[in-house]
Amino acid sequence: MTHVLHRQIGHRYPVAESARGIFIRDADGKDYIDATGGAAVSCLGHGHPDVIAAMKAQLDRLDYAHTSFFTTRVAEELGDDLIAHAPKGISHVYFVSGGSEAVEAALKMARQYFVEKGEPQRRHFIARRQSYHGNTLGALAVGGNEWRRRQFAPLLIETQHVSPCYEYRGKREDETPEAYGERLARELEAKIEELGPDTVIAFVAETVGGATSGCITPVPGYFKRIREICDRHGILLILDEVMCGMGRTGTLHACEQEGIAPDLMAIAKGLGGGYAPIGAVLVGAKVFDAFATGSGLFQHGHTYLGHPLACAAALAVQRVIRRDNLLAHVRMKGQRLKDRLRHRFANHHHVGDIRGRGLFQAIELVADRASKEPFDPKLKVHARVKQEAMARGLMTYPMGGTIDGARGDHVMLAPPFIVDDAAIDAIVERLGDAVDAALAATS
Ligand SMILES: Cc1ncc(COP(=O)(O)O)c(C=O)c1O
């Protein structure tokens, strides 16, 4: 008997009792490798002494001070730290408590920006199918996850969706990756023209696609063209790096590898590494300036904005990442993870694609490699893989609906940045066994 409304009613969840490094131990004493950092959150693993010490020290000094009365030293220091390493043009930070809140705030900032500029007729957001931006109503509306949206559709703000950059399924045989990216960019431009360029607020996209599509990486030049199109029409570019950002792909921000900077960017998850709930919007100077010279405020707010404990956790996490040179480690171990996945699955009959960047990798499962035919969704292959992996002491992040919200299965991995070679080998070995066992049970 439980009084907690769990994610899956009736499912018996093991009780997480303790955690250290890349392991979580349950109440029966069984250890699980946290190969997915929860949901791409625990970038430093669990129980990091430096982060815990910083949080304890913060609590001893100051627990909470509402942001309508005070600022805090720790929020200011974290703000300085994030801006010192932010993409070009970003000048300010708005702290919230998670990814959905960050996306909500970014959407409202974008709308207010145009109101301040005397363009109140701008009302459209364009985003991509097979994306995920969070579960609150605004974030759910821009998200392109059909399954998540369906029953709430009557409550969602109108959003236009264009194709994701999904090379494995979207690129034609006769197309180069660059030509594919160009085709997608033209699709966005056509959508902007159809709506009327002066009615569009922003284009919203995950730089590297996360949980819904399974680590889909942009083709070369795609985001450069997107940036150019947004600029030409005076439209803001909002990047959602809640999952792929803060070092996960091997650079602090995934957009660094695309050679572009957004006007607004949502970050969370790895920002605080799971030690406390925290997210943020990185705000471009032009948006900040419009607020500063206009109404003088961003019309928004929550009780826990800039919570000192969460800021202390995030500041400590970011300092450890830099001190221990963990971004280089992510690049190196990410390559090993990709190599091991290729070694194990490149000739697997039911793995159609292996993709991702840094310590953010996924495999897409298919019934038939040649035709890319997915498994029957009724088989719930993704759920079986998760169950088989848990039985083997491995936490993975499988999802169904990879292709269109209903069809397709993938398994994502997002291990902590501190992962070593032996752990990577164990992760891939256990995943291989879990996939084979899950598929054997379907045939
Ligand atoms: C890309 C992306 N945006 C937004 C969110 C929502 O973040 P949260 O669950 O912290 O609200 C997520 C969560 O998985 C995400 O992956």
CSV table of N, CA and C in Angstrom, one decimal, residues 26 30 137 143 256 366 388 429:
chain,number,residue,atom,x,y,z
A,26,ASP,N,19.5,-0.3,-4.0
A,26,ASP,CA,18.1,-0.4,-3.5
A,26,ASP,C,18.1,-1.0,-2.1
A,30,LYS,N,20.8,-4.4,-3.7
A,30,LYS,CA,21.2,-4.5,-5.1
A,30,LYS,C,21.7,-3.2,-5.7
A,137,LEU,N,1.9,23.4,-19.4
A,137,LEU,CA,1.1,23.5,-20.6
A,137,LEU,C,1.8,24.3,-21.8
A,143,GLY,N,6.2,21.4,-27.5
A,143,GLY,CA,6.8,20.1,-27.7
A,143,GLY,C,6.0,19.3,-28.8
A,256,GLU,N,27.6,25.2,-29.1
A,256,GLU,CA,29.0,25.6,-29.5
A,256,GLU,C,29.5,24.8,-30.7
A,366,VAL,N,14.9,-1.8,-34.4
A,366,VAL,CA,14.0,-2.0,-35.6
A,366,VAL,C,13.7,-3.4,-35.8
A,388,GLU,N,14.5,-5.5,-18.5
A,388,GLU,CA,15.6,-6.5,-18.6
A,388,GLU,C,16.9,-5.9,-18.1
A,429,GLU,N,27.9,-4.1,-22.2
A,429,GLU,CA,27.6,-5.6,-22.1
A,429,GLU,C,26.2,-5.8,-21.5
